PDB file of C-alpha atoms in Angstrom:
ATOM      1  CA  MET A   1     145.598 131.800 186.401  1.00  0.00           C
ATOM      2  CA  THR A   2     142.495 130.955 184.489  1.00  0.00           C
ATOM      3  CA  GLN A   3     139.160 132.774 185.283  1.00  0.00           C
ATOM      4  CA  ASP A   4     137.858 129.702 186.985  1.00  0.00           C
ATOM      5  CA  GLU A   5     141.061 129.665 189.098  1.00  0.00           C
ATOM      6  CA  PHE A   6     140.717 133.161 190.063  1.00  0.00           C
ATOM      7  CA  ILE A   7     137.039 132.893 191.069  1.00  0.00           C
ATOM      8  CA  ALA A   8     137.905 130.036 193.368  1.00  0.00           C
ATOM      9  CA  THR A   9     140.788 131.855 194.883  1.00  0.00           C
ATOM     10  CA  HIS A  10     139.756 135.448 194.916  1.00  0.00           C
ATOM     11  CA  THR A  11     135.933 135.761 195.351  1.00  0.00           C
ATOM     12  CA  GLY A  12     134.007 134.343 198.332  1.00  0.00           C
ATOM     13  CA  TYR A  13     131.387 136.618 198.997  1.00  0.00           C
ATOM     14  CA  LYS A  14     128.219 134.537 199.762  1.00  0.00           C
ATOM     15  CA  MET A  15     124.867 136.265 200.039  1.00  0.00           C
ATOM     16  CA  GLN A  16     123.408 135.318 203.448  1.00  0.00           C
ATOM     17  CA  ASN A  17     119.989 135.421 204.703  1.00  0.00           C
ATOM     18  CA  ASN A  18     120.922 136.561 208.039  1.00  0.00           C
ATOM     19  CA  PRO A  19     117.991 137.242 210.785  1.00  0.00           C
ATOM     20  CA  THR A  20     120.037 139.969 211.925  1.00  0.00           C
ATOM     21  CA  MET A  21     119.851 141.776 208.552  1.00  0.00           C
ATOM     22  CA  SER A  22     116.243 142.165 208.493  1.00  0.00           C
ATOM     23  CA  GLU A  23     116.387 143.699 211.939  1.00  0.00           C
ATOM     24  CA  SER A  24     118.521 146.669 210.608  1.00  0.00           C
ATOM     25  CA  THR A  25     117.126 150.101 209.515  1.00  0.00           C
ATOM     26  CA  SER A  26     118.282 152.314 206.833  1.00  0.00           C
ATOM     27  CA  PHE A  27     120.913 154.470 207.156  1.00  0.00           C
ATOM     28  CA  MET A  28     119.433 157.771 207.956  1.00  0.00           C
ATOM     29  CA  TYR A  29     121.672 160.050 205.824  1.00  0.00           C
ATOM     30  CA  GLU A  30     119.308 162.936 205.845  1.00  0.00           C
ATOM     31  CA  SER A  31     120.773 163.850 209.267  1.00  0.00           C
ATOM     32  CA  TYR A  32     124.272 164.428 207.475  1.00  0.00           C
ATOM     33  CA  SER A  33     124.992 167.488 205.423  1.00  0.00           C
ATOM     34  CA  ASN A  34     126.209 167.291 201.964  1.00  0.00           C
ATOM     35  CA  ALA A  35     128.963 165.111 201.394  1.00  0.00           C
ATOM     36  CA  PRO A  36     132.417 166.700 200.704  1.00  0.00           C
ATOM     37  CA  THR A  37     133.680 166.348 197.138  1.00  0.00           C
ATOM     38  CA  ASN A  38     136.560 163.952 198.349  1.00  0.00           C
ATOM     39  CA  PHE A  39     137.045 161.950 201.556  1.00  0.00           C
ATOM     40  CA  ASP A  40     139.674 159.236 202.584  1.00  0.00           C
ATOM     41  CA  TRP A  41     139.664 157.348 205.799  1.00  0.00           C
ATOM     42  CA  ARG A  42     143.471 156.712 205.149  1.00  0.00           C
ATOM     43  CA  ASP A  43     144.037 160.224 206.001  1.00  0.00           C
ATOM     44  CA  GLN A  44     142.844 159.532 209.551  1.00  0.00           C
ATOM     45  CA  ASN A  45     145.086 156.812 210.073  1.00  0.00           C
ATOM     46  CA  THR A  46     142.054 154.293 210.502  1.00  0.00           C
ATOM     47  CA  VAL A  47     142.457 151.974 207.776  1.00  0.00           C
ATOM     48  CA  THR A  48     144.820 148.768 208.218  1.00  0.00           C
ATOM     49  CA  PRO A  49     146.822 147.523 205.486  1.00  0.00           C
ATOM     50  CA  ILE A  50     145.619 144.956 203.145  1.00  0.00           C
ATOM     51  CA  LYS A  51     145.978 141.296 203.819  1.00  0.00           C
ATOM     52  CA  TYR A  52     145.518 138.297 201.941  1.00  0.00           C
ATOM     53  CA  LYS A  53     142.466 136.399 203.657  1.00  0.00           C
ATOM     54  CA  GLY A  54     142.176 133.384 201.527  1.00  0.00           C
ATOM     55  CA  ARG A  55     138.816 132.287 200.374  1.00  0.00           C
ATOM     56  CA  CYS A  56     136.993 134.294 202.971  1.00  0.00           C
ATOM     57  CA  GLY A  57     134.014 136.520 202.194  1.00  0.00           C
ATOM     58  CA  TRP A  58     131.373 136.363 204.806  1.00  0.00           C
ATOM     59  CA  MET A  59     130.987 139.985 206.004  1.00  0.00           C
ATOM     60  CA  MET A  60     128.099 138.803 208.397  1.00  0.00           C
ATOM     61  CA  ASN A  61     130.253 136.221 209.893  1.00  0.00           C
ATOM     62  CA  ALA A  62     132.628 138.870 211.115  1.00  0.00           C
ATOM     63  CA  PHE A  63     129.718 141.106 212.220  1.00  0.00           C
ATOM     64  CA  ASP A  64     128.227 138.299 214.191  1.00  0.00           C
ATOM     65  CA  TYR A  65     131.460 137.193 215.731  1.00  0.00           C
ATOM     66  CA  ILE A  66     132.281 140.693 216.920  1.00  0.00           C
ATOM     67  CA  SER A  67     128.661 141.317 218.213  1.00  0.00           C
ATOM     68  CA  GLN A  68     128.724 137.863 219.940  1.00  0.00           C
ATOM     69  CA  ASN A  69     131.974 138.231 221.603  1.00  0.00           C
ATOM     70  CA  GLN A  70     131.511 141.791 222.542  1.00  0.00           C
ATOM     71  CA  GLY A  71     134.211 143.023 220.558  1.00  0.00           C
ATOM     72  CA  ILE A  72     137.641 142.176 218.994  1.00  0.00           C
ATOM     73  CA  THR A  73     141.012 143.037 219.731  1.00  0.00           C
ATOM     74  CA  THR A  74     144.067 144.535 217.687  1.00  0.00           C
ATOM     75  CA  GLU A  75     145.806 142.290 215.204  1.00  0.00           C
ATOM     76  CA  LYS A  76     149.098 143.084 216.896  1.00  0.00           C
ATOM     77  CA  SER A  77     147.676 141.229 220.047  1.00  0.00           C
ATOM     78  CA  TYR A  78     146.073 138.501 218.297  1.00  0.00           C
ATOM     79  CA  ARG A  79     147.434 137.837 214.792  1.00  0.00           C
ATOM     80  CA  TYR A  80     145.056 136.434 212.076  1.00  0.00           C
ATOM     81  CA  GLN A  81     145.935 132.829 210.761  1.00  0.00           C
ATOM     82  CA  GLN A  82     144.085 131.327 208.068  1.00  0.00           C
ATOM     83  CA  MET A  83     142.745 128.345 210.012  1.00  0.00           C
ATOM     84  CA  GLN A  84     139.670 126.885 211.572  1.00  0.00           C
ATOM     85  CA  GLU A  85     140.345 127.027 215.450  1.00  0.00           C
ATOM     86  CA  THR A  86     138.742 128.440 218.493  1.00  0.00           C
ATOM     87  CA  CYS A  87     139.561 131.807 219.443  1.00  0.00           C
ATOM     88  CA  ASP A  88     140.451 133.248 222.934  1.00  0.00           C
ATOM     89  CA  THR A  89     137.232 135.553 223.475  1.00  0.00           C
ATOM     90  CA  GLN A  90     138.682 136.866 226.874  1.00  0.00           C
ATOM     91  CA  ILE A  91     141.377 138.872 225.307  1.00  0.00           C
ATOM     92  CA  ASN A  92     141.345 142.689 225.578  1.00  0.00           C
ATOM     93  CA  LYS A  93     138.671 144.154 223.430  1.00  0.00           C
ATOM     94  CA  VAL A  94     139.236 147.492 221.477  1.00  0.00           C
ATOM     95  CA  ALA A  95     136.452 147.780 219.296  1.00  0.00           C
ATOM     96  CA  THR A  96     132.927 146.703 219.467  1.00  0.00           C
ATOM     97  CA  ILE A  97     129.667 146.989 217.253  1.00  0.00           C
ATOM     98  CA  SER A  98     126.515 148.368 219.001  1.00  0.00           C
ATOM     99  CA  ASP A  99     124.454 148.743 215.800  1.00  0.00           C
ATOM    100  CA  TYR A 100     124.608 149.055 211.886  1.00  0.00           C
ATOM    101  CA  ARG A 101     122.564 150.477 209.200  1.00  0.00           C
ATOM    102  CA  MET A 102     122.089 149.423 205.774  1.00  0.00           C
ATOM    103  CA  VAL A 103     123.026 151.905 202.900  1.00  0.00           C
ATOM    104  CA  PRO A 104     119.876 151.663 200.392  1.00  0.00           C
ATOM    105  CA  GLU A 105     121.003 149.919 197.176  1.00  0.00           C
ATOM    106  CA  ASN A 106     122.170 151.865 194.253  1.00  0.00           C
ATOM    107  CA  ASP A 107     121.909 155.324 196.050  1.00  0.00           C
ATOM    108  CA  GLU A 108     125.380 156.812 195.551  1.00  0.00           C
ATOM    109  CA  GLU A 109     124.509 160.023 197.836  1.00  0.00           C
ATOM    110  CA  ALA A 110     123.512 157.753 200.685  1.00  0.00           C
ATOM    111  CA  LEU A 111     126.920 155.738 200.112  1.00  0.00           C
ATOM    112  CA  LEU A 112     128.853 158.860 200.184  1.00  0.00           C
ATOM    113  CA  LYS A 113     127.475 160.181 203.165  1.00  0.00           C
ATOM    114  CA  ALA A 114     127.850 156.777 205.033  1.00  0.00           C
ATOM    115  CA  VAL A 115     131.461 156.626 204.066  1.00  0.00           C
ATOM    116  CA  THR A 116     132.217 160.034 205.828  1.00  0.00           C
ATOM    117  CA  ASN A 117     130.495 158.566 208.914  1.00  0.00           C
ATOM    118  CA  GLN A 118     132.720 155.619 208.707  1.00  0.00           C
ATOM    119  CA  PRO A 119     133.950 152.936 206.346  1.00  0.00           C
ATOM    120  CA  VAL A 120     131.270 150.722 204.667  1.00  0.00           C
ATOM    121  CA  SER A 121     131.277 147.227 203.718  1.00  0.00           C
ATOM    122  CA  VAL A 122     130.101 146.530 200.377  1.00  0.00           C
ATOM    123  CA  ALA A 123     129.588 143.683 197.852  1.00  0.00           C
ATOM    124  CA  LEU A 124     130.806 143.792 194.061  1.00  0.00           C
ATOM    125  CA  GLU A 125     131.227 141.727 191.237  1.00  0.00           C
ATOM    126  CA  GLY A 126     134.580 140.396 191.429  1.00  0.00           C
ATOM    127  CA  HIS A 127     134.929 137.494 188.982  1.00  0.00           C
ATOM    128  CA  GLY A 128     135.011 139.324 185.794  1.00  0.00           C
ATOM    129  CA  ARG A 129     138.118 139.323 183.556  1.00  0.00           C
ATOM    130  CA  ASP A 130     138.289 143.112 183.900  1.00  0.00           C
ATOM    131  CA  PHE A 131     138.539 142.897 187.774  1.00  0.00           C
ATOM    132  CA  GLN A 132     140.834 139.786 187.493  1.00  0.00           C
ATOM    133  CA  PHE A 133     143.244 141.697 185.556  1.00  0.00           C
ATOM    134  CA  TYR A 134     142.958 145.190 187.174  1.00  0.00           C
ATOM    135  CA  ASN A 135     146.367 146.410 188.633  1.00  0.00           C
ATOM    136  CA  GLY A 136     145.822 150.018 189.899  1.00  0.00           C
ATOM    137  CA  GLY A 137     144.380 153.284 189.224  1.00  0.00           C
ATOM    138  CA  VAL A 138     140.464 154.141 188.799  1.00  0.00           C
ATOM    139  CA  PHE A 139     138.657 150.980 187.620  1.00  0.00           C
ATOM    140  CA  THR A 140     136.950 151.630 184.257  1.00  0.00           C
ATOM    141  CA  GLY A 141     136.001 148.034 183.393  1.00  0.00           C
ATOM    142  CA  ASP A 142     132.782 146.062 183.463  1.00  0.00           C
ATOM    143  CA  CYS A 143     131.205 146.348 186.925  1.00  0.00           C
ATOM    144  CA  GLY A 144     128.483 143.747 186.410  1.00  0.00           C
ATOM    145  CA  ASN A 145     125.876 142.939 188.926  1.00  0.00           C
ATOM    146  CA  SER A 146     126.587 139.640 190.342  1.00  0.00           C
ATOM    147  CA  LEU A 147     127.801 140.320 193.899  1.00  0.00           C
ATOM    148  CA  THR A 148     130.741 137.639 194.491  1.00  0.00           C
ATOM    149  CA  HIS A 149     133.152 139.662 196.532  1.00  0.00           C
ATOM    150  CA  ALA A 150     133.152 141.584 199.662  1.00  0.00           C
ATOM    151  CA  VAL A 151     135.229 144.728 200.224  1.00  0.00           C
ATOM    152  CA  THR A 152     135.342 147.785 202.353  1.00  0.00           C
ATOM    153  CA  THR A 153     134.560 151.414 200.871  1.00  0.00           C
ATOM    154  CA  VAL A 154     137.047 153.866 202.676  1.00  0.00           C
ATOM    155  CA  GLY A 155     136.753 156.868 200.724  1.00  0.00           C
ATOM    156  CA  TYR A 156     135.989 158.338 197.379  1.00  0.00           C
ATOM    157  CA  GLY A 157     136.639 161.319 195.073  1.00  0.00           C
ATOM    158  CA  THR A 158     137.428 162.643 191.376  1.00  0.00           C
ATOM    159  CA  SER A 159     140.369 161.863 189.624  1.00  0.00           C
ATOM    160  CA  GLU A 160     142.439 164.343 187.782  1.00  0.00           C
ATOM    161  CA  GLU A 161     140.769 163.132 184.465  1.00  0.00           C
ATOM    162  CA  GLY A 162     137.448 163.720 185.959  1.00  0.00           C
ATOM    163  CA  LEU A 163     136.272 160.232 186.772  1.00  0.00           C
ATOM    164  CA  ASN A 164     134.324 159.765 189.995  1.00  0.00           C
ATOM    165  CA  TYR A 165     135.826 156.989 191.874  1.00  0.00           C
ATOM    166  CA  ARG A 166     135.477 154.927 195.125  1.00  0.00           C
ATOM    167  CA  LEU A 167     138.412 154.028 197.320  1.00  0.00           C
ATOM    168  CA  ILE A 168     138.117 150.238 198.012  1.00  0.00           C
ATOM    169  CA  LYS A 169     140.043 148.231 200.565  1.00  0.00           C
ATOM    170  CA  ASN A 170     140.247 144.602 199.537  1.00  0.00           C
ATOM    171  CA  SER A 171     140.434 142.309 202.654  1.00  0.00           C
TER     172      SER A 171
END
């Protein structure tokens, strides 16, 4: 797959000026004690398996949908299908969003503390060759700063080699 094909099919985050965003306040991490050295939401059985979601990447669209429809149901009850269709909004809701907070940019301490509270949606540069050919372990390639891919941070820690890492769930 060429790099252009990879970008077209595997990145889709689109920075959006959403009115909801400006109404948010910053995450108040001062109220949290020091973050533990390692944390993983998978240990709590709260992270679903990775699924291919096509060219999707609008985190705020998902947020807006959940807010406007007063919640979402389980995937077991209502399977994801990669198509444009009207959803059944009357189905039983199991999760809602009442509020959200913005983690300050480039503040690792705030991010780690936020992750111990819940998984955190983040954007990263997902179109570089290092990212395209990544196949496991701690990513040590060029991270860049052009946000093109939305993921979820579900944990963090330090590898046996002493490398700090963030556990990222893709789609």
